[in-house]
PDB file of C-alpha atoms in Angstrom:
ATOM      1  CA  MET K1347     -57.530 -19.763  -7.233  1.00 46.00           C
ATOM      2  CA  THR K1348     -54.306 -19.698  -9.277  1.00 52.00           C
ATOM      3  CA  ALA K1349     -51.136 -21.204  -7.876  1.00 52.00           C
ATOM      4  CA  ARG K1350     -48.405 -18.694  -7.128  1.00 55.00           C
ATOM      5  CA  ARG K1351     -45.094 -19.223  -8.817  1.00 54.00           C
ATOM      6  CA  PRO K1352     -42.170 -19.359  -6.374  1.00 56.00           C
ATOM      7  CA  GLU K1353     -40.382 -16.010  -6.127  1.00 55.00           C
ATOM      8  CA  GLY K1354     -36.975 -17.631  -6.552  1.00 56.00           C
ATOM      9  CA  LEU K1355     -38.040 -19.266  -9.818  1.00 58.00           C
ATOM     10  CA  THR K1356     -39.457 -15.978 -11.125  1.00 66.00           C
ATOM     11  CA  ALA K1357     -36.232 -14.152 -10.322  1.00 63.00           C
ATOM     12  CA  SER K1358     -34.170 -16.870 -12.025  1.00 66.00           C
ATOM     13  CA  LEU K1359     -36.310 -16.647 -15.155  1.00 69.00           C
ATOM     14  CA  LEU K1360     -35.875 -12.862 -15.245  1.00 68.00           C
ATOM     15  CA  ILE K1361     -32.125 -12.696 -14.740  1.00 78.00           C
ATOM     16  CA  GLY K1362     -31.254 -15.998 -16.442  1.00 75.00           C
ATOM     17  CA  PRO K1363     -31.149 -14.742 -20.069  1.00 81.00           C
ATOM     18  CA  ALA K1364     -29.207 -11.612 -19.133  1.00 78.00           C
ATOM     19  CA  THR K1365     -26.726 -13.652 -17.099  1.00 79.00           C
ATOM     20  CA  LEU K1366     -26.265 -16.073 -19.991  1.00 83.00           C
ATOM     21  CA  ILE K1367     -25.603 -13.229 -22.437  1.00 85.00           C
ATOM     22  CA  VAL K1368     -23.059 -11.619 -20.102  1.00 79.00           C
ATOM     23  CA  MET K1369     -21.296 -14.928 -19.478  1.00 80.00           C
ATOM     24  CA  LEU K1370     -21.115 -15.700 -23.188  1.00 82.00           C
ATOM     25  CA  SER K1371     -19.826 -12.213 -23.985  1.00 84.00           C
ATOM     26  CA  LEU K1372     -17.049 -12.756 -21.424  1.00 83.00           C
ATOM     27  CA  VAL K1373     -16.220 -16.420 -21.920  1.00 85.00           C
ATOM     28  CA  LEU K1374     -16.308 -16.626 -25.724  1.00 88.00           C
ATOM     29  CA  PRO K1375     -13.768 -13.826 -26.363  1.00 87.00           C
ATOM     30  CA  LEU K1376     -11.452 -15.331 -23.748  1.00 87.00           C
ATOM     31  CA  ALA K1377     -11.778 -18.756 -25.351  1.00 89.00           C
ATOM     32  CA  VAL K1378     -10.973 -17.310 -28.768  1.00 88.00           C
ATOM     33  CA  LEU K1379      -8.033 -15.387 -27.292  1.00 89.00           C
ATOM     34  CA  ALA K1380      -6.676 -18.522 -25.634  1.00 90.00           C
ATOM     35  CA  ARG K1381      -7.017 -20.479 -28.877  1.00 92.00           C
ATOM     36  CA  TYR K1382      -5.271 -17.781 -30.914  1.00 91.00           C
ATOM     37  CA  SER K1383      -2.388 -17.730 -28.423  1.00 92.00           C
ATOM     38  CA  LEU K1384      -1.609 -21.363 -29.285  1.00 92.00           C
ATOM     39  CA  ASN K1385      -1.393 -20.702 -33.023  1.00 92.00           C
ATOM     40  CA  GLN K1386       1.793 -19.861 -34.904  1.00 91.00           C
ATOM     41  CA  TYR K1387       2.777 -16.659 -36.672  1.00 90.00           C
ATOM     42  CA  ASP K1388       3.031 -16.494 -40.460  1.00 83.00           C
ATOM     43  CA  ARG K1389       4.080 -13.338 -42.318  1.00 82.00           C
ATOM     44  CA  LYS K1390       1.681 -13.883 -45.193  1.00 80.00           C
ATOM     45  CA  THR K1391      -1.467 -14.990 -43.385  1.00 80.00           C
ATOM     46  CA  PHE K1392      -0.611 -13.563 -39.917  1.00 79.00           C
ATOM     47  CA  MET K1393      -1.590 -16.817 -38.274  1.00 85.00           C
ATOM     48  CA  VAL K1394      -1.651 -20.549 -38.993  1.00 88.00           C
ATOM     49  CA  GLU K1395      -3.568 -23.141 -37.046  1.00 89.00           C
ATOM     50  CA  ALA K1396      -1.479 -24.971 -34.438  1.00 88.00           C
ATOM     51  CA  PHE K1397      -1.617 -26.132 -30.856  1.00 88.00           C
ATOM     52  CA  SER K1398       1.746 -25.092 -29.488  1.00 89.00           C
ATOM     53  CA  PRO K1399       2.960 -23.275 -26.337  1.00 92.00           C
ATOM     54  CA  GLU K1400       5.611 -21.598 -28.501  1.00 93.00           C
ATOM     55  CA  ASN K1401       4.362 -18.050 -27.841  1.00 94.00           C
ATOM     56  CA  TYR K1402       4.312 -18.516 -24.072  1.00 95.00           C
ATOM     57  CA  LEU K1403       7.787 -20.076 -24.122  1.00 95.00           C
ATOM     58  CA  ARG K1404       9.056 -17.181 -26.195  1.00 94.00           C
ATOM     59  CA  PHE K1405       7.683 -14.689 -23.695  1.00 96.00           C
ATOM     60  CA  PHE K1406       9.018 -16.324 -20.529  1.00 95.00           C
ATOM     61  CA  THR K1407      12.429 -17.243 -21.968  1.00 95.00           C
ATOM     62  CA  ASP K1408      13.186 -13.802 -23.387  1.00 94.00           C
ATOM     63  CA  PRO K1409      14.548 -11.357 -20.757  1.00 96.00           C
ATOM     64  CA  PHE K1410      13.117  -8.413 -22.683  1.00 95.00           C
ATOM     65  CA  TYR K1411       9.495  -9.549 -22.350  1.00 95.00           C
ATOM     66  CA  THR K1412       9.812 -10.685 -18.741  1.00 96.00           C
ATOM     67  CA  GLY K1413      11.507  -7.359 -18.020  1.00 95.00           C
ATOM     68  CA  VAL K1414       8.541  -5.488 -19.467  1.00 96.00           C
ATOM     69  CA  LEU K1415       6.184  -7.565 -17.308  1.00 95.00           C
ATOM     70  CA  TRP K1416       8.274  -6.782 -14.220  1.00 96.00           C
ATOM     71  CA  THR K1417       8.374  -3.074 -15.129  1.00 95.00           C
ATOM     72  CA  THR K1418       4.596  -3.029 -15.522  1.00 96.00           C
ATOM     73  CA  PHE K1419       4.136  -4.729 -12.158  1.00 95.00           C
ATOM     74  CA  SER K1420       6.591  -2.319 -10.486  1.00 96.00           C
ATOM     75  CA  ILE K1421       4.825   0.752 -11.862  1.00 96.00           C
ATOM     76  CA  ALA K1422       1.408  -0.661 -10.906  1.00 96.00           C
ATOM     77  CA  ILE K1423       2.347  -1.534  -7.320  1.00 95.00           C
ATOM     78  CA  THR K1424       4.230   1.761  -6.821  1.00 96.00           C
ATOM     79  CA  THR K1425       1.360   3.907  -8.072  1.00 96.00           C
ATOM     80  CA  THR K1426      -1.118   1.887  -6.000  1.00 96.00           C
ATOM     81  CA  VAL K1427       0.875   2.468  -2.809  1.00 96.00           C
ATOM     82  CA  LEU K1428       1.323   6.177  -3.598  1.00 97.00           C
ATOM     83  CA  CYS K1429      -2.390   6.538  -4.367  1.00 97.00           C
ATOM     84  CA  LEU K1430      -3.148   5.017  -0.960  1.00 96.00           C
ATOM     85  CA  ILE K1431      -0.643   7.223   0.889  1.00 96.00           C
ATOM     86  CA  LEU K1432      -1.789  10.421  -0.831  1.00 96.00           C
ATOM     87  CA  GLY K1433      -5.458   9.545  -1.081  1.00 96.00           C
ATOM     88  CA  PHE K1434      -6.197   8.391   2.462  1.00 96.00           C
ATOM     89  CA  PRO K1435      -5.681  11.793   4.182  1.00 95.00           C
ATOM     90  CA  ILE K1436      -7.749  13.547   1.528  1.00 95.00           C
ATOM     91  CA  ALA K1437     -10.510  10.930   1.746  1.00 95.00           C
ATOM     92  CA  TYR K1438     -10.524  11.104   5.546  1.00 94.00           C
ATOM     93  CA  LYS K1439     -10.722  14.899   5.501  1.00 94.00           C
ATOM     94  CA  LEU K1440     -13.623  14.835   3.046  1.00 94.00           C
ATOM     95  CA  ALA K1441     -15.439  12.061   4.914  1.00 92.00           C
ATOM     96  CA  ARG K1442     -15.245  13.832   8.293  1.00 90.00           C
ATOM     97  CA  SER K1443     -15.815  17.337   6.967  1.00 89.00           C
ATOM     98  CA  GLN K1444     -19.010  19.139   7.947  1.00 87.00           C
ATOM     99  CA  SER K1445     -18.164  22.201   5.876  1.00 85.00           C
ATOM    100  CA  ARG K1446     -20.419  23.529   3.165  1.00 85.00           C
ATOM    101  CA  TRP K1447     -17.400  23.367   0.876  1.00 88.00           C
ATOM    102  CA  LYS K1448     -17.309  19.577   1.091  1.00 89.00           C
ATOM    103  CA  SER K1449     -19.410  19.125  -2.049  1.00 89.00           C
ATOM    104  CA  ILE K1450     -17.040  21.407  -3.956  1.00 92.00           C
ATOM    105  CA  GLY K1451     -14.086  19.350  -2.758  1.00 91.00           C
ATOM    106  CA  VAL K1452     -15.745  16.144  -3.953  1.00 92.00           C
ATOM    107  CA  LEU K1453     -16.549  17.815  -7.271  1.00 93.00           C
ATOM    108  CA  LEU K1454     -12.896  18.785  -7.716  1.00 93.00           C
ATOM    109  CA  ILE K1455     -11.946  15.143  -7.193  1.00 94.00           C
ATOM    110  CA  ILE K1456     -14.534  13.933  -9.709  1.00 94.00           C
ATOM    111  CA  LEU K1457     -13.903  16.502 -12.463  1.00 93.00           C
ATOM    112  CA  PRO K1458     -10.608  14.973 -13.726  1.00 91.00           C
ATOM    113  CA  LEU K1459     -12.480  11.717 -14.397  1.00 91.00           C
ATOM    114  CA  PHE K1460     -14.358  13.482 -17.197  1.00 92.00           C
ATOM    115  CA  ILE K1461     -11.068  14.086 -19.028  1.00 91.00           C
ATOM    116  CA  GLY K1462      -9.687  11.173 -21.016  1.00 89.00           C
ATOM    117  CA  SER K1463      -6.348   9.645 -20.128  1.00 90.00           C
ATOM    118  CA  THR K1464      -4.960  10.597 -23.562  1.00 91.00           C
ATOM    119  CA  VAL K1465      -5.745  14.271 -23.034  1.00 93.00           C
ATOM    120  CA  ARG K1466      -4.204  14.239 -19.573  1.00 93.00           C
ATOM    121  CA  ALA K1467      -1.095  12.480 -20.878  1.00 92.00           C
ATOM    122  CA  LEU K1468      -0.741  15.169 -23.539  1.00 91.00           C
ATOM    123  CA  GLY K1469      -0.985  17.767 -20.783  1.00 92.00           C
ATOM    124  CA  TRP K1470       1.830  16.072 -18.859  1.00 92.00           C
ATOM    125  CA  MET K1471       3.922  16.082 -22.040  1.00 91.00           C
ATOM    126  CA  GLY K1472       3.638  19.860 -22.063  1.00 88.00           C
ATOM    127  CA  VAL K1473       4.687  20.023 -18.412  1.00 90.00           C
ATOM    128  CA  LEU K1474       7.554  17.520 -18.431  1.00 89.00           C
ATOM    129  CA  GLY K1475       8.951  17.881 -21.962  1.00 84.00           C
ATOM    130  CA  ARG K1476      11.531  20.221 -23.463  1.00 83.00           C
ATOM    131  CA  GLY K1477      10.284  23.795 -23.246  1.00 80.00           C
ATOM    132  CA  GLY K1478       7.686  22.791 -20.673  1.00 81.00           C
ATOM    133  CA  ILE K1479       7.023  24.146 -17.212  1.00 85.00           C
ATOM    134  CA  VAL K1480       9.617  21.942 -15.482  1.00 84.00           C
ATOM    135  CA  ASP K1481      12.241  22.749 -18.108  1.00 80.00           C
ATOM    136  CA  ALA K1482      11.541  26.492 -17.829  1.00 82.00           C
ATOM    137  CA  ALA K1483      11.698  26.416 -14.024  1.00 83.00           C
ATOM    138  CA  TYR K1484      14.945  24.464 -14.088  1.00 78.00           C
ATOM    139  CA  GLY K1485      16.419  26.904 -16.603  1.00 79.00           C
ATOM    140  CA  ALA K1486      15.417  29.846 -14.414  1.00 80.00           C
ATOM    141  CA  LEU K1487      17.418  28.289 -11.594  1.00 78.00           C
ATOM    142  CA  GLY K1488      20.513  28.180 -13.772  1.00 73.00           C
ATOM    143  CA  GLY K1489      20.166  24.693 -15.260  1.00 72.00           C
ATOM    144  CA  GLU K1490      20.874  23.881 -18.886  1.00 75.00           C
ATOM    145  CA  GLY K1491      17.455  22.372 -19.517  1.00 72.00           C
ATOM    146  CA  ILE K1492      15.826  19.125 -18.556  1.00 79.00           C
ATOM    147  CA  SER K1493      13.241  16.738 -19.954  1.00 78.00           C
ATOM    148  CA  LEU K1494      11.532  14.138 -17.793  1.00 86.00           C
ATOM    149  CA  LEU K1495       9.600  12.624 -20.685  1.00 89.00           C
ATOM    150  CA  TYR K1496      10.098   8.965 -21.641  1.00 90.00           C
ATOM    151  CA  THR K1497      11.139   7.973 -18.131  1.00 90.00           C
ATOM    152  CA  SER K1498       9.622   5.806 -15.424  1.00 92.00           C
ATOM    153  CA  PHE K1499       8.982   8.979 -13.415  1.00 93.00           C
ATOM    154  CA  ALA K1500       6.836  10.499 -16.176  1.00 93.00           C
ATOM    155  CA  VAL K1501       4.832   7.302 -16.640  1.00 95.00           C
ATOM    156  CA  GLY K1502       4.368   6.808 -12.905  1.00 95.00           C
ATOM    157  CA  LEU K1503       3.289  10.415 -12.403  1.00 95.00           C
ATOM    158  CA  GLY K1504       0.807  10.204 -15.268  1.00 95.00           C
ATOM    159  CA  ILE K1505      -0.765   6.965 -14.005  1.00 96.00           C
ATOM    160  CA  LEU K1506      -0.822   8.323 -10.444  1.00 96.00           C
ATOM    161  CA  SER K1507      -2.713  11.447 -11.497  1.00 95.00           C
ATOM    162  CA  ILE K1508      -5.283   9.352 -13.381  1.00 95.00           C
ATOM    163  CA  ASN K1509      -5.902   6.751 -10.671  1.00 96.00           C
ATOM    164  CA  LEU K1510      -5.756   8.919  -7.539  1.00 96.00           C
ATOM    165  CA  PRO K1511      -9.410  10.094  -7.785  1.00 96.00           C
ATOM    166  CA  TYR K1512     -10.623   6.480  -7.844  1.00 95.00           C
ATOM    167  CA  MET K1513      -8.749   5.737  -4.644  1.00 96.00           C
ATOM    168  CA  ILE K1514      -9.977   8.886  -2.899  1.00 96.00           C
ATOM    169  CA  LEU K1515     -13.637   8.331  -3.780  1.00 95.00           C
ATOM    170  CA  THR K1516     -13.519   4.664  -2.767  1.00 94.00           C
ATOM    171  CA  LEU K1517     -11.899   5.412   0.592  1.00 95.00           C
ATOM    172  CA  GLN K1518     -14.199   8.347   1.278  1.00 94.00           C
ATOM    173  CA  SER K1519     -17.337   6.237   0.953  1.00 92.00           C
ATOM    174  CA  VAL K1520     -15.921   3.600   3.329  1.00 92.00           C
ATOM    175  CA  ILE K1521     -14.674   6.107   5.936  1.00 93.00           C
ATOM    176  CA  GLU K1522     -18.066   7.828   5.942  1.00 92.00           C
ATOM    177  CA  GLY K1523     -19.525   4.475   6.989  1.00 90.00           C
ATOM    178  CA  ILE K1524     -17.251   4.306  10.044  1.00 89.00           C
ATOM    179  CA  ASP K1525     -19.027   5.684  13.089  1.00 88.00           C
ATOM    180  CA  ALA K1526     -17.163   8.805  14.222  1.00 86.00           C
ATOM    181  CA  ARG K1527     -18.222   8.047  17.806  1.00 88.00           C
ATOM    182  CA  LEU K1528     -15.741   5.158  17.822  1.00 89.00           C
ATOM    183  CA  GLU K1529     -12.909   7.641  17.403  1.00 87.00           C
ATOM    184  CA  GLU K1530     -14.439   9.881  20.058  1.00 86.00           C
ATOM    185  CA  ALA K1531     -14.603   6.922  22.437  1.00 90.00           C
ATOM    186  CA  ALA K1532     -10.953   6.077  21.774  1.00 88.00           C
ATOM    187  CA  ASP K1533     -10.043   9.721  22.343  1.00 84.00           C
ATOM    188  CA  SER K1534     -11.901   9.766  25.669  1.00 86.00           C
ATOM    189  CA  LEU K1535      -9.924   6.687  26.730  1.00 83.00           C
ATOM    190  CA  GLY K1536      -6.672   8.527  26.156  1.00 82.00           C
ATOM    191  CA  ALA K1537      -5.709   7.312  22.679  1.00 84.00           C
ATOM    192  CA  ASP K1538      -3.771   9.880  20.678  1.00 86.00           C
ATOM    193  CA  ALA K1539      -4.269  10.481  16.951  1.00 84.00           C
ATOM    194  CA  PRO K1540      -1.797   7.815  15.712  1.00 87.00           C
ATOM    195  CA  ARG K1541      -3.337   5.159  17.993  1.00 89.00           C
ATOM    196  CA  ARG K1542      -6.856   6.079  16.898  1.00 88.00           C
ATOM    197  CA  PHE K1543      -5.755   5.702  13.295  1.00 89.00           C
ATOM    198  CA  TRP K1544      -3.924   2.366  13.689  1.00 89.00           C
ATOM    199  CA  HIS K1545      -6.381   0.681  16.050  1.00 86.00           C
ATOM    200  CA  VAL K1546      -9.749   2.154  15.037  1.00 88.00           C
ATOM    201  CA  VAL K1547      -9.840   3.764  11.586  1.00 90.00           C
ATOM    202  CA  LEU K1548      -7.387   1.580   9.669  1.00 89.00           C
ATOM    203  CA  PRO K1549      -8.853  -1.841  10.588  1.00 88.00           C
ATOM    204  CA  LEU K1550     -12.370  -0.668   9.728  1.00 89.00           C
ATOM    205  CA  ALA K1551     -11.182   0.927   6.491  1.00 91.00           C
ATOM    206  CA  LEU K1552      -9.440  -2.215   5.225  1.00 88.00           C
ATOM    207  CA  PRO K1553     -12.315  -3.213   2.899  1.00 86.00           C
ATOM    208  CA  GLY K1554     -12.109   0.192   1.233  1.00 89.00           C
ATOM    209  CA  ILE K1555      -8.338  -0.031   1.019  1.00 91.00           C
ATOM    210  CA  ALA K1556      -8.664  -3.448  -0.622  1.00 89.00           C
ATOM    211  CA  THR K1557     -11.306  -2.246  -3.087  1.00 89.00           C
ATOM    212  CA  GLY K1558      -9.476   0.946  -3.995  1.00 93.00           C
ATOM    213  CA  GLY K1559      -6.117  -0.793  -4.178  1.00 92.00           C
ATOM    214  CA  ILE K1560      -7.396  -3.554  -6.456  1.00 91.00           C
ATOM    215  CA  LEU K1561      -9.140  -1.043  -8.718  1.00 92.00           C
ATOM    216  CA  VAL K1562      -6.068   1.188  -9.021  1.00 95.00           C
ATOM    217  CA  PHE K1563      -3.760  -1.798  -9.509  1.00 94.00           C
ATOM    218  CA  ILE K1564      -5.864  -3.226 -12.348  1.00 93.00           C
ATOM    219  CA  LEU K1565      -6.051   0.169 -14.073  1.00 94.00           C
ATOM    220  CA  ALA K1566      -2.282   0.651 -13.751  1.00 95.00           C
ATOM    221  CA  MET K1567      -1.428  -2.838 -15.003  1.00 94.00           C
ATOM    222  CA  ASN K1568      -3.552  -2.308 -18.109  1.00 94.00           C
ATOM    223  CA  ALA K1569      -2.687   1.348 -18.782  1.00 94.00           C
ATOM    224  CA  TYR K1570      -2.115   2.085 -22.457  1.00 94.00           C
ATOM    225  CA  ALA K1571      -2.306   5.759 -23.455  1.00 93.00           C
ATOM    226  CA  THR K1572      -0.222   7.082 -20.554  1.00 94.00           C
ATOM    227  CA  PRO K1573       2.815   4.787 -20.950  1.00 94.00           C
ATOM    228  CA  PHE K1574       2.529   5.037 -24.742  1.00 93.00           C
ATOM    229  CA  LEU K1575       2.714   8.839 -24.743  1.00 93.00           C
ATOM    230  CA  LEU K1576       4.851   9.516 -21.660  1.00 93.00           C
ATOM    231  CA  GLY K1577       7.084   6.454 -21.923  1.00 91.00           C
ATOM    232  CA  GLY K1578       7.630   6.320 -25.666  1.00 85.00           C
ATOM    233  CA  ALA K1579       9.829   3.619 -27.155  1.00 81.00           C
ATOM    234  CA  ARG K1580      12.392   3.877 -24.347  1.00 81.00           C
ATOM    235  CA  PHE K1581      10.024   2.815 -21.570  1.00 88.00           C
ATOM    236  CA  GLN K1582       7.908  -0.235 -22.327  1.00 90.00           C
ATOM    237  CA  MET K1583       4.832  -1.537 -20.525  1.00 94.00           C
ATOM    238  CA  MET K1584       2.611  -4.492 -21.328  1.00 95.00           C
ATOM    239  CA  ALA K1585      -0.383  -2.797 -22.988  1.00 94.00           C
ATOM    240  CA  PRO K1586       1.608  -0.710 -25.523  1.00 94.00           C
ATOM    241  CA  MET K1587       3.791  -3.740 -26.281  1.00 94.00           C
ATOM    242  CA  LEU K1588       0.656  -5.844 -26.873  1.00 94.00           C
ATOM    243  CA  TYR K1589      -0.676  -3.231 -29.291  1.00 93.00           C
ATOM    244  CA  ARG K1590       2.631  -3.095 -31.163  1.00 93.00           C
ATOM    245  CA  GLU K1591       2.716  -6.864 -31.621  1.00 92.00           C
ATOM    246  CA  PHE K1592      -0.878  -6.913 -32.867  1.00 91.00           C
ATOM    247  CA  ALA K1593      -1.129  -3.781 -35.026  1.00 90.00           C
ATOM    248  CA  VAL K1594       2.471  -3.107 -36.098  1.00 90.00           C
ATOM    249  CA  ASN K1595       4.139  -6.526 -36.234  1.00 89.00           C
ATOM    250  CA  ASN K1596       0.857  -8.296 -37.123  1.00 90.00           C
ATOM    251  CA  ASN K1597       1.847 -11.169 -34.841  1.00 92.00           C
ATOM    252  CA  TRP K1598      -1.634 -12.043 -33.658  1.00 91.00           C
ATOM    253  CA  PRO K1599      -0.770 -15.296 -31.832  1.00 93.00           C
ATOM    254  CA  PHE K1600       2.002 -13.684 -29.794  1.00 95.00           C
ATOM    255  CA  ALA K1601      -0.198 -10.649 -29.064  1.00 94.00           C
ATOM    256  CA  ALA K1602      -2.935 -13.014 -27.838  1.00 94.00           C
ATOM    257  CA  ALA K1603      -0.405 -14.752 -25.583  1.00 95.00           C
ATOM    258  CA  ILE K1604       0.728 -11.400 -24.160  1.00 95.00           C
ATOM    259  CA  ALA K1605      -2.894 -10.430 -23.509  1.00 94.00           C
ATOM    260  CA  PHE K1606      -3.569 -13.714 -21.738  1.00 92.00           C
ATOM    261  CA  ILE K1607      -0.404 -13.422 -19.640  1.00 94.00           C
ATOM    262  CA  LEU K1608      -1.306  -9.850 -18.665  1.00 93.00           C
ATOM    263  CA  MET K1609      -4.853 -10.855 -17.735  1.00 92.00           C
ATOM    264  CA  LEU K1610      -3.824 -13.902 -15.700  1.00 91.00           C
ATOM    265  CA  THR K1611      -1.050 -11.984 -13.928  1.00 91.00           C
ATOM    266  CA  THR K1612      -3.419  -9.163 -13.007  1.00 90.00           C
ATOM    267  CA  LEU K1613      -6.175 -11.505 -11.811  1.00 88.00           C
ATOM    268  CA  SER K1614      -3.758 -13.692  -9.824  1.00 90.00           C
ATOM    269  CA  LEU K1615      -2.102 -10.778  -8.029  1.00 86.00           C
ATOM    270  CA  THR K1616      -5.499  -9.202  -7.381  1.00 85.00           C
ATOM    271  CA  ALA K1617      -6.879 -12.424  -5.899  1.00 86.00           C
ATOM    272  CA  ILE K1618      -3.809 -12.930  -3.691  1.00 85.00           C
ATOM    273  CA  SER K1619      -3.879  -9.354  -2.362  1.00 80.00           C
ATOM    274  CA  GLY K1620      -7.622  -9.620  -1.741  1.00 76.00           C
ATOM    275  CA  LEU K1621      -7.191 -12.808   0.279  1.00 81.00           C
ATOM    276  CA  VAL K1622      -4.353 -11.326   2.339  1.00 76.00           C
ATOM    277  CA  ILE K1623      -6.323  -8.190   3.178  1.00 73.00           C
ATOM    278  CA  GLN K1624      -9.447 -10.230   3.933  1.00 72.00           C
ATOM    279  CA  ARG K1625      -7.542 -12.389   6.421  1.00 75.00           C
ATOM    280  CA  ARG K1626      -6.045  -9.349   8.111  1.00 68.00           C
ATOM    281  CA  TYR K1627      -9.467  -7.725   8.284  1.00 63.00           C
ATOM    282  CA  LYS K1628     -10.925 -10.804   9.971  1.00 66.00           C
ATOM    283  CA  ALA K1629      -7.971 -10.952  12.351  1.00 62.00           C
ATOM    284  CA  ALA K1630      -8.453  -7.304  13.247  1.00 58.00           C
TER     285      ALA K1630
END
């Protein structure tokens, strides 16, 4: 009779190599990026070996770069809040709907995800630019013409339109898991719609709000095509600035420092918001 191998050991042997490969593919690039960020820029060779915090000091002591970081954070947090405000009613309606048209509604939410962010940004350029729909409508009302391109509004609107489906789908799946009988019980006890929302639905939906909010925030912080096309040179965000330093200025060490700062900022803010929401969820 052969001895049976412990199930835990078998599982570890199966997932161990894959886990090691994934960890190496994540850790090694980050280690290389961190090392590059401590090197110094040279016009001839792009980079010379060093071990200096010069690139980080340059970033945090220059108001232009810190301003771009603050702008990126402002756009990300604004679009995340707007996605939550606009997405929650839609998600709730879809989650509670018993209509045969529900699947079509979900499909309409999913379809934009099949269109790349570059294509959608180009579409917004046609809407917001000179000779576009907004310009034509404003001219019909007697205006002299208007262009909303290369503004914070254009960038925010573009990022909002891209990230809203992610928020809606995340919230819908969580709300569908909330027993509708809880709301019926609150209604039978005399709670009106606002009270049912604040005391029943919202506390139970906090995990979905946290998940959707973190997802949308990360996507907004790292957006590239939308701010590049809709913001242009007049409206800077971190990802386009990183690309310019790497591909145009050929300053690889400074670009690596910008990438590391963007990553650490995003992860730190995400972790803090997750902890805050988790504590409130436990308290509720």
